[in-house]
mmCIF file of C-alpha atoms in Angstrom:
data_model
loop_
_atom_site.group_PDB
_atom_site.id
_atom_site.type_symbol
_atom_site.label_atom_id
_atom_site.label_comp_id
_atom_site.label_asym_id
_atom_site.label_seq_id
_atom_site.Cartn_x
_atom_site.Cartn_y
_atom_site.Cartn_z
ATOM 1 C CA UNK A 105 -38.172 -53.224 -3.165
ATOM 2 C CA UNK A 106 -36.647 -55.640 -5.699
ATOM 3 C CA UNK A 107 -35.567 -54.041 -8.997
ATOM 4 C CA UNK A 108 -33.364 -56.633 -10.402
ATOM 5 C CA UNK A 109 -34.016 -60.329 -10.813
ATOM 6 C CA UNK A 110 -30.683 -61.984 -11.630
ATOM 7 C CA UNK A 111 -29.595 -65.230 -13.101
ATOM 8 C CA UNK A 112 -25.905 -65.957 -12.801
ATOM 9 C CA UNK A 113 -23.767 -68.145 -14.922
ATOM 10 C CA UNK A 114 -20.422 -68.772 -13.389
ATOM 11 C CA UNK A 115 -17.256 -70.839 -12.992
ATOM 12 C CA UNK A 116 -17.211 -69.757 -9.344
ATOM 13 C CA UNK A 117 -13.660 -68.799 -8.833
ATOM 14 C CA UNK A 118 -12.229 -66.097 -6.481
ATOM 15 C CA UNK A 119 -13.441 -63.053 -8.309
ATOM 16 C CA UNK A 120 -16.773 -64.763 -9.135
ATOM 17 C CA UNK A 121 -17.246 -65.195 -5.381
ATOM 18 C CA UNK A 122 -16.937 -61.515 -4.747
ATOM 19 C CA UNK A 123 -19.237 -60.750 -7.688
ATOM 20 C CA UNK A 124 -22.026 -63.163 -6.106
ATOM 21 C CA UNK A 125 -21.533 -61.320 -2.780
ATOM 22 C CA UNK A 126 -21.815 -57.949 -4.596
ATOM 23 C CA UNK A 127 -25.073 -58.898 -6.155
ATOM 24 C CA UNK A 128 -26.377 -60.323 -2.872
ATOM 25 C CA UNK A 129 -25.470 -57.128 -0.952
ATOM 26 C CA UNK A 130 -27.476 -55.000 -3.516
ATOM 27 C CA UNK A 131 -30.722 -54.210 -1.732
ATOM 28 C CA UNK A 132 -32.766 -54.287 -5.002
ATOM 29 C CA UNK A 133 -31.417 -57.447 -6.405
ATOM 30 C CA UNK A 134 -32.739 -60.933 -6.023
ATOM 31 C CA UNK A 135 -30.625 -63.843 -7.303
ATOM 32 C CA UNK A 136 -33.187 -66.267 -8.813
ATOM 33 C CA UNK A 137 -30.665 -68.886 -9.704
ATOM 34 C CA UNK A 138 -27.083 -69.903 -10.467
ATOM 35 C CA UNK A 139 -25.752 -72.101 -13.165
ATOM 36 C CA UNK A 140 -22.222 -73.361 -13.091
ATOM 37 C CA UNK A 141 -19.762 -74.196 -15.793
ATOM 38 C CA UNK A 142 -16.165 -75.418 -16.004
ATOM 39 C CA UNK A 143 -13.246 -72.829 -16.026
ATOM 40 C CA UNK A 144 -11.705 -71.902 -12.830
ATOM 41 C CA UNK A 145 -12.505 -75.408 -11.661
ATOM 42 C CA UNK A 146 -14.924 -78.312 -12.785
ATOM 43 C CA UNK A 147 -18.624 -77.479 -13.122
ATOM 44 C CA UNK A 148 -19.464 -79.646 -10.097
ATOM 45 C CA UNK A 149 -16.830 -77.998 -8.008
ATOM 46 C CA UNK A 150 -18.115 -74.635 -9.117
ATOM 47 C CA UNK A 151 -21.585 -75.662 -7.814
ATOM 48 C CA UNK A 152 -20.066 -76.398 -4.531
ATOM 49 C CA UNK A 153 -18.330 -73.166 -4.523
ATOM 50 C CA UNK A 154 -21.479 -71.195 -5.438
ATOM 51 C CA UNK A 155 -23.456 -72.924 -2.603
ATOM 52 C CA UNK A 156 -20.595 -71.949 -0.233
ATOM 53 C CA UNK A 157 -20.615 -68.298 -1.353
ATOM 54 C CA UNK A 158 -24.347 -68.027 -1.074
ATOM 55 C CA UNK A 159 -24.169 -69.374 2.498
ATOM 56 C CA UNK A 160 -21.656 -66.695 3.206
ATOM 57 C CA UNK A 161 -24.363 -64.236 1.982
ATOM 58 C CA UNK A 162 -26.892 -65.910 4.226
ATOM 59 C CA UNK A 163 -28.696 -67.222 1.186
ATOM 60 C CA UNK A 164 -29.865 -70.946 1.395
ATOM 61 C CA UNK A 165 -32.784 -71.100 -1.046
ATOM 62 C CA UNK A 166 -31.191 -70.005 -4.334
ATOM 63 C CA UNK A 167 -31.173 -73.018 -6.746
ATOM 64 C CA UNK A 168 -27.634 -73.781 -8.065
ATOM 65 C CA UNK A 169 -27.641 -75.871 -11.127
ATOM 66 C CA UNK A 170 -24.706 -77.713 -12.673
ATOM 67 C CA UNK A 171 -23.976 -77.108 -16.301
ATOM 68 C CA UNK A 172 -21.627 -77.965 -19.117
ATOM 69 C CA UNK A 173 -18.396 -79.894 -18.732
ATOM 70 C CA UNK A 174 -15.276 -78.979 -20.537
ATOM 71 C CA UNK A 175 -15.118 -80.137 -24.065
ATOM 72 C CA UNK A 176 -11.515 -81.021 -24.182
ATOM 73 C CA UNK A 177 -8.491 -81.701 -21.872
ATOM 74 C CA UNK A 178 -7.978 -79.386 -18.842
ATOM 75 C CA UNK A 179 -5.528 -76.591 -19.149
ATOM 76 C CA UNK A 180 -1.723 -77.557 -18.886
ATOM 77 C CA UNK A 181 -1.171 -74.741 -16.258
ATOM 78 C CA UNK A 182 -2.603 -74.599 -12.829
ATOM 79 C CA UNK A 183 -5.430 -71.900 -12.051
ATOM 80 C CA UNK A 184 -4.469 -69.023 -9.847
ATOM 81 C CA UNK A 185 -7.823 -69.681 -8.163
ATOM 82 C CA UNK A 186 -6.481 -72.981 -6.736
ATOM 83 C CA UNK A 187 -7.433 -76.554 -7.431
ATOM 84 C CA UNK A 188 -10.904 -75.987 -5.897
ATOM 85 C CA UNK A 189 -11.526 -72.522 -7.370
ATOM 86 C CA UNK A 190 -11.633 -70.743 -4.037
ATOM 87 C CA UNK A 191 -8.034 -70.601 -3.021
ATOM 88 C CA UNK A 192 -7.788 -74.145 -1.461
ATOM 89 C CA UNK A 193 -8.792 -72.721 1.877
ATOM 90 C CA UNK A 194 -11.181 -75.717 2.793
ATOM 91 C CA UNK A 195 -14.338 -73.744 2.390
ATOM 92 C CA UNK A 196 -17.428 -75.959 1.555
ATOM 93 C CA UNK A 197 -21.264 -75.673 1.545
ATOM 94 C CA UNK A 198 -23.157 -76.145 4.837
ATOM 95 C CA UNK A 199 -24.129 -79.784 5.610
ATOM 96 C CA UNK A 200 -27.054 -81.053 3.576
ATOM 97 C CA UNK A 201 -26.855 -78.269 1.000
ATOM 98 C CA UNK A 202 -26.411 -79.405 -2.572
ATOM 99 C CA UNK A 203 -27.080 -78.539 -6.157
ATOM 100 C CA UNK A 204 -30.736 -78.644 -7.703
ATOM 101 C CA UNK A 205 -31.518 -81.483 -9.984
ATOM 102 C CA UNK A 206 -32.248 -79.142 -12.967
ATOM 103 C CA UNK A 207 -29.368 -78.686 -15.409
ATOM 104 C CA UNK A 208 -27.955 -75.059 -15.727
ATOM 105 C CA UNK A 209 -29.086 -75.123 -19.458
ATOM 106 C CA UNK A 210 -32.585 -76.203 -18.582
ATOM 107 C CA UNK A 211 -32.624 -73.516 -15.997
ATOM 108 C CA UNK A 212 -31.661 -70.903 -18.475
ATOM 109 C CA UNK A 213 -34.424 -71.932 -20.845
ATOM 110 C CA UNK A 214 -37.118 -72.182 -18.200
ATOM 111 C CA UNK A 215 -36.289 -68.817 -16.573
ATOM 112 C CA UNK A 216 -36.366 -67.145 -20.158
ATOM 113 C CA UNK A 217 -39.689 -68.915 -20.930
ATOM 114 C CA UNK A 218 -41.436 -68.261 -17.580
ATOM 115 C CA UNK A 219 -40.279 -64.628 -17.107
ATOM 116 C CA UNK A 220 -39.672 -62.956 -20.349
ATOM 117 C CA UNK A 221 -38.211 -59.505 -20.121
ATOM 118 C CA UNK A 222 -37.888 -59.660 -16.349
ATOM 119 C CA UNK A 223 -34.626 -61.168 -15.529
ATOM 120 C CA UNK A 224 -31.065 -60.027 -16.106
ATOM 121 C CA UNK A 225 -28.551 -62.643 -17.077
ATOM 122 C CA UNK A 226 -24.979 -62.304 -15.848
ATOM 123 C CA UNK A 227 -22.407 -64.420 -17.459
ATOM 124 C CA UNK A 228 -19.042 -64.767 -15.482
ATOM 125 C CA UNK A 229 -17.473 -67.856 -17.027
ATOM 126 C CA UNK A 230 -16.844 -69.682 -20.337
ATOM 127 C CA UNK A 231 -20.104 -69.393 -22.459
ATOM 128 C CA UNK A 232 -20.742 -73.203 -22.900
ATOM 129 C CA UNK A 233 -24.063 -73.147 -20.889
ATOM 130 C CA UNK A 234 -25.263 -69.996 -22.814
ATOM 131 C CA UNK A 235 -24.252 -71.489 -26.252
ATOM 132 C CA UNK A 236 -26.094 -74.657 -25.379
ATOM 133 C CA UNK A 237 -29.238 -72.738 -24.674
ATOM 134 C CA UNK A 238 -28.838 -70.624 -27.764
ATOM 135 C CA UNK A 239 -28.482 -73.761 -29.905
ATOM 136 C CA UNK A 240 -31.833 -75.009 -28.552
ATOM 137 C CA UNK A 241 -33.570 -71.561 -28.759
ATOM 138 C CA UNK A 242 -31.755 -69.151 -31.065
ATOM 139 C CA UNK A 243 -33.665 -66.103 -29.612
ATOM 140 C CA UNK A 244 -33.337 -67.035 -25.909
ATOM 141 C CA UNK A 245 -31.122 -64.101 -25.127
ATOM 142 C CA UNK A 246 -33.745 -61.580 -26.394
ATOM 143 C CA UNK A 247 -36.008 -62.875 -23.642
ATOM 144 C CA UNK A 248 -33.746 -61.596 -20.892
ATOM 145 C CA UNK A 249 -34.119 -57.974 -19.652
ATOM 146 C CA UNK A 250 -30.370 -57.733 -20.356
ATOM 147 C CA UNK A 251 -27.296 -60.006 -20.838
ATOM 148 C CA UNK A 252 -23.923 -58.970 -19.416
ATOM 149 C CA UNK A 253 -20.925 -60.940 -20.245
ATOM 150 C CA UNK A 254 -17.655 -60.678 -18.440
ATOM 151 C CA UNK A 255 -15.466 -61.378 -21.395
ATOM 152 C CA UNK A 256 -13.944 -60.000 -24.643
ATOM 153 C CA UNK A 257 -11.200 -57.622 -25.055
ATOM 154 C CA UNK A 258 -13.190 -54.527 -26.200
ATOM 155 C CA UNK A 259 -13.443 -52.838 -29.696
ATOM 156 C CA UNK A 260 -10.653 -54.021 -32.122
ATOM 157 C CA UNK A 261 -10.217 -50.294 -32.958
ATOM 158 C CA UNK A 262 -8.745 -49.688 -29.499
ATOM 159 C CA UNK A 263 -6.324 -52.653 -29.473
ATOM 160 C CA UNK A 264 -3.207 -50.578 -29.929
ATOM 161 C CA UNK A 265 -4.379 -47.890 -27.372
ATOM 162 C CA UNK A 266 -5.104 -50.511 -24.708
ATOM 163 C CA UNK A 267 -1.915 -52.418 -25.406
ATOM 164 C CA UNK A 268 0.131 -49.143 -24.864
ATOM 165 C CA UNK A 269 -1.858 -48.048 -21.782
ATOM 166 C CA UNK A 270 -1.961 -51.608 -20.186
ATOM 167 C CA UNK A 271 1.254 -53.400 -21.194
ATOM 168 C CA UNK A 272 -0.065 -56.688 -19.697
ATOM 169 C CA UNK A 273 -3.426 -56.400 -21.573
ATOM 170 C CA UNK A 274 -2.908 -58.703 -24.463
ATOM 171 C CA UNK A 275 -0.642 -60.995 -22.371
ATOM 172 C CA UNK A 276 -3.408 -61.524 -19.863
ATOM 173 C CA UNK A 277 -5.856 -62.444 -22.626
ATOM 174 C CA UNK A 278 -9.584 -63.135 -22.659
ATOM 175 C CA UNK A 279 -9.589 -66.030 -20.252
ATOM 176 C CA UNK A 280 -13.301 -67.056 -20.517
ATOM 177 C CA UNK A 281 -13.404 -67.145 -24.292
ATOM 178 C CA UNK A 282 -10.035 -69.041 -24.418
ATOM 179 C CA UNK A 283 -11.643 -71.723 -22.279
ATOM 180 C CA UNK A 284 -14.372 -72.382 -24.994
ATOM 181 C CA UNK A 285 -13.948 -70.313 -28.231
ATOM 182 C CA UNK A 286 -16.696 -72.439 -29.976
ATOM 183 C CA UNK A 287 -19.244 -71.432 -27.365
ATOM 184 C CA UNK A 288 -18.137 -67.713 -27.624
ATOM 185 C CA UNK A 289 -18.681 -67.896 -31.381
ATOM 186 C CA UNK A 290 -22.276 -69.171 -31.005
ATOM 187 C CA UNK A 291 -23.186 -66.457 -28.374
ATOM 188 C CA UNK A 292 -21.463 -63.728 -30.532
ATOM 189 C CA UNK A 293 -23.904 -64.416 -33.295
ATOM 190 C CA UNK A 294 -26.907 -64.302 -31.119
ATOM 191 C CA UNK A 295 -29.405 -61.361 -30.904
ATOM 192 C CA UNK A 296 -30.362 -59.647 -27.618
ATOM 193 C CA UNK A 297 -29.455 -56.692 -25.325
ATOM 194 C CA UNK A 298 -25.969 -58.009 -24.843
ATOM 195 C CA UNK A 299 -23.065 -56.126 -23.148
ATOM 196 C CA UNK A 300 -19.528 -57.243 -23.127
ATOM 197 C CA UNK A 301 -17.496 -56.012 -20.176
ATOM 198 C CA UNK A 302 -14.080 -56.937 -21.410
ATOM 199 C CA UNK A 303 -10.667 -57.285 -19.884
ATOM 200 C CA UNK A 304 -9.880 -53.867 -21.343
ATOM 201 C CA UNK A 305 -12.037 -52.358 -18.624
ATOM 202 C CA UNK A 306 -12.267 -54.888 -15.868
ATOM 203 C CA UNK A 307 -8.434 -54.993 -15.581
ATOM 204 C CA UNK A 308 -8.282 -51.106 -14.861
ATOM 205 C CA UNK A 309 -9.731 -51.672 -11.402
ATOM 206 C CA UNK A 310 -6.933 -52.823 -8.997
ATOM 207 C CA UNK A 311 -7.841 -53.076 -5.345
ATOM 208 C CA UNK A 312 -5.435 -52.623 -2.558
ATOM 209 C CA UNK A 313 -4.564 -55.834 -0.695
ATOM 210 C CA UNK A 314 -3.847 -53.887 2.350
ATOM 211 C CA UNK A 315 -7.270 -52.464 2.573
ATOM 212 C CA UNK A 316 -8.873 -55.975 2.214
ATOM 213 C CA UNK A 317 -6.657 -57.074 5.010
ATOM 214 C CA UNK A 318 -7.562 -54.247 7.305
ATOM 215 C CA UNK A 319 -11.334 -54.743 6.665
ATOM 216 C CA UNK A 320 -11.066 -58.363 7.383
ATOM 217 C CA UNK A 321 -10.070 -57.546 10.956
ATOM 218 C CA UNK A 322 -13.625 -56.585 11.713
ATOM 219 C CA UNK A 323 -16.048 -58.281 9.207
ATOM 220 C CA UNK A 324 -16.850 -61.966 8.328
ATOM 221 C CA UNK A 325 -17.470 -61.168 4.597
ATOM 222 C CA UNK A 326 -14.094 -59.464 4.319
ATOM 223 C CA UNK A 327 -12.390 -62.279 6.162
ATOM 224 C CA UNK A 328 -13.920 -64.789 3.759
ATOM 225 C CA UNK A 329 -12.799 -62.834 0.720
ATOM 226 C CA UNK A 330 -9.280 -62.295 2.213
ATOM 227 C CA UNK A 331 -8.886 -65.939 2.812
ATOM 228 C CA UNK A 332 -9.867 -67.130 -0.630
ATOM 229 C CA UNK A 333 -7.830 -64.177 -2.307
ATOM 230 C CA UNK A 334 -4.552 -64.876 -0.386
ATOM 231 C CA UNK A 335 -2.917 -66.586 -3.344
ATOM 232 C CA UNK A 336 -4.898 -64.913 -6.074
ATOM 233 C CA UNK A 337 -3.588 -61.471 -4.937
ATOM 234 C CA UNK A 338 0.032 -62.528 -5.486
ATOM 235 C CA UNK A 339 -0.823 -63.663 -8.925
ATOM 236 C CA UNK A 340 -2.594 -60.202 -9.661
ATOM 237 C CA UNK A 341 0.217 -58.321 -8.229
ATOM 238 C CA UNK A 342 2.720 -60.067 -10.547
ATOM 239 C CA UNK A 343 0.553 -60.166 -13.597
ATOM 240 C CA UNK A 344 -0.159 -56.375 -13.362
ATOM 241 C CA UNK A 345 3.437 -55.582 -12.354
ATOM 242 C CA UNK A 346 2.196 -53.548 -9.387
ATOM 243 C CA UNK A 347 4.608 -52.056 -6.961
ATOM 244 C CA UNK A 348 2.114 -52.420 -4.101
ATOM 245 C CA UNK A 349 0.108 -55.662 -3.498
ATOM 246 C CA UNK A 350 -3.286 -55.730 -5.258
ATOM 247 C CA UNK A 351 -6.106 -57.970 -6.322
ATOM 248 C CA UNK A 352 -8.474 -57.558 -9.228
ATOM 249 C CA UNK A 353 -12.318 -58.001 -9.350
ATOM 250 C CA UNK A 354 -13.129 -58.584 -13.077
ATOM 251 C CA UNK A 355 -16.417 -60.252 -12.352
ATOM 252 C CA UNK A 356 -17.527 -57.720 -9.774
ATOM 253 C CA UNK A 357 -17.007 -55.003 -12.316
ATOM 254 C CA UNK A 358 -19.392 -56.864 -14.644
ATOM 255 C CA UNK A 359 -21.750 -57.295 -11.847
ATOM 256 C CA UNK A 360 -21.735 -53.640 -11.118
ATOM 257 C CA UNK A 361 -22.479 -52.809 -14.771
ATOM 258 C CA UNK A 362 -25.461 -55.146 -14.678
ATOM 259 C CA UNK A 363 -26.768 -53.730 -11.421
ATOM 260 C CA UNK A 364 -26.330 -49.976 -12.395
ATOM 261 C CA UNK A 365 -25.689 -49.349 -16.118
ATOM 262 C CA UNK A 366 -25.021 -45.640 -15.368
ATOM 263 C CA UNK A 367 -21.521 -46.677 -14.310
ATOM 264 C CA UNK A 368 -20.914 -47.039 -18.018
ATOM 265 C CA UNK A 369 -19.142 -43.799 -19.096
ATOM 266 C CA UNK A 370 -18.765 -44.953 -22.717
ATOM 267 C CA UNK A 371 -19.567 -47.850 -24.885
ATOM 268 C CA UNK A 372 -19.745 -48.678 -28.589
ATOM 269 C CA UNK A 373 -21.868 -50.994 -30.615
ATOM 270 C CA UNK A 374 -19.886 -53.580 -32.618
ATOM 271 C CA UNK A 375 -20.068 -57.006 -33.965
ATOM 272 C CA UNK A 376 -18.314 -59.686 -31.648
ATOM 273 C CA UNK A 377 -15.840 -61.829 -33.451
ATOM 274 C CA UNK A 378 -13.575 -64.607 -32.100
ATOM 275 C CA UNK A 379 -9.942 -64.256 -33.131
ATOM 276 C CA UNK A 380 -7.040 -66.424 -32.386
ATOM 277 C CA UNK A 381 -3.429 -65.040 -31.903
ATOM 278 C CA UNK A 382 -0.191 -66.603 -33.028
ATOM 279 C CA UNK A 383 -0.013 -68.715 -29.875
ATOM 280 C CA UNK A 384 -3.510 -70.128 -30.528
ATOM 281 C CA UNK A 385 -5.227 -68.273 -27.733
ATOM 282 C CA UNK A 386 -8.854 -67.106 -28.537
ATOM 283 C CA UNK A 387 -10.466 -63.750 -27.663
ATOM 284 C CA UNK A 388 -13.520 -61.753 -28.725
ATOM 285 C CA UNK A 389 -13.087 -58.319 -30.112
ATOM 286 C CA UNK A 390 -15.816 -56.015 -31.300
ATOM 287 C CA UNK A 391 -15.448 -55.167 -35.004
ATOM 288 C CA UNK A 392 -17.181 -52.520 -37.246
ATOM 289 C CA UNK A 393 -18.931 -52.169 -39.676
ATOM 290 C CA UNK A 394 -21.637 -54.372 -38.129
ATOM 291 C CA UNK A 395 -22.866 -57.366 -40.230
ATOM 292 C CA UNK A 396 -25.180 -59.155 -38.047
ATOM 293 C CA UNK A 397 -26.482 -58.609 -34.424
ATOM 294 C CA UNK A 398 -24.826 -55.666 -32.730
ATOM 295 C CA UNK A 399 -23.626 -56.033 -29.196
ATOM 296 C CA UNK A 400 -22.441 -53.350 -26.809
ATOM 297 C CA UNK A 401 -18.794 -53.114 -25.812
ATOM 298 C CA UNK A 402 -17.964 -51.026 -22.711
ATOM 299 C CA UNK A 403 -14.978 -48.720 -23.072
ATOM 300 C CA UNK A 404 -14.942 -46.691 -19.898
ATOM 301 C CA UNK A 405 -16.308 -46.917 -16.456
ATOM 302 C CA UNK A 406 -16.935 -45.012 -13.196
ATOM 303 C CA UNK A 407 -14.344 -46.882 -11.200
ATOM 304 C CA UNK A 408 -14.933 -44.856 -8.070
ATOM 305 C CA UNK A 409 -18.546 -45.875 -7.960
ATOM 306 C CA UNK A 410 -17.774 -49.491 -8.588
ATOM 307 C CA UNK A 411 -14.982 -49.473 -5.961
ATOM 308 C CA UNK A 412 -17.410 -48.021 -3.413
ATOM 309 C CA UNK A 413 -19.914 -50.901 -4.215
ATOM 310 C CA UNK A 414 -17.243 -53.469 -3.636
ATOM 311 C CA UNK A 415 -16.171 -51.716 -0.356
ATOM 312 C CA UNK A 416 -19.784 -51.793 0.775
ATOM 313 C CA UNK A 417 -19.875 -55.520 -0.057
ATOM 314 C CA UNK A 418 -16.788 -56.284 2.013
ATOM 315 C CA UNK A 419 -18.207 -54.371 4.979
ATOM 316 C CA UNK A 420 -21.656 -56.082 4.778
ATOM 317 C CA UNK A 421 -22.198 -59.007 7.177
ATOM 318 C CA UNK A 422 -25.723 -60.330 6.259
ATOM 319 C CA UNK A 423 -27.753 -62.089 8.973
ATOM 320 C CA UNK A 424 -27.474 -65.784 8.776
ATOM 321 C CA UNK A 425 -24.123 -65.873 6.908
ATOM 322 C CA UNK A 426 -22.200 -68.936 7.304
ATOM 323 C CA UNK A 427 -18.614 -68.958 6.013
ATOM 324 C CA UNK A 428 -18.045 -72.743 6.499
ATOM 325 C CA UNK A 429 -14.429 -73.761 6.622
#
């Protein structure tokens, strides 16, 4: 029985791939569409990546729509996700499979109009597509059952606590917002049932690389995830200063919150606001008192439950899967 109809907006990098697989593995979820945006790679490469990941999950009929391009020059530093966003391992969609003709923004508007209150929107990349849709229909986000955003840094009142408990927290930054702070500002002012799953909570789940390697010895899904995460896990291990090799799953954490809100142990209502630090990097923080639409900011999660969901995803080998290399 389907209990979640999900529209995913993504820049289709390594952790986005695991998030898509996590949703696909959930028995009660149906992905009704995917929109792609720049971020970990270009929006067109992200579409190819999404089609590749969906084929690994045995899903060939999900429309993948290309969205907004980057408004400025690409970042000066290379992405830990590789040039192609999937670790440069040569994965590609099956022959004859390509993006749908509809744009990602038009897809957002259409789904919200055709199925009001029935679809959950999961945002895993920069918010350019979402902002473009909000600009055309300021109340569009109220027409989704829920909106979950992998982004932000949490409530600003917890800034010093998080910085002390996670020394790399501020250094890592709010990547999705930093790619397009103008779009984040538009979405921050929009009404709707909007939940920000920020770096303050997603970065706390650190998965053992050795466990993924062991699981890849017996499963096609885990093998695919291991392959695309090979370089990314080294980046994660260094960034989080871990003694043992790890990888992170920021987007899968957000997906788990969307699929099962009971994994939220605590959250607070606040007003999203885009701030820039002394180096010019942008981040969304939740501020109080609220003057305008209140959004929810997650502050703690049931990481054991989320970890178990990811493990189940890695161990699942759906019929018809095609990890094309």
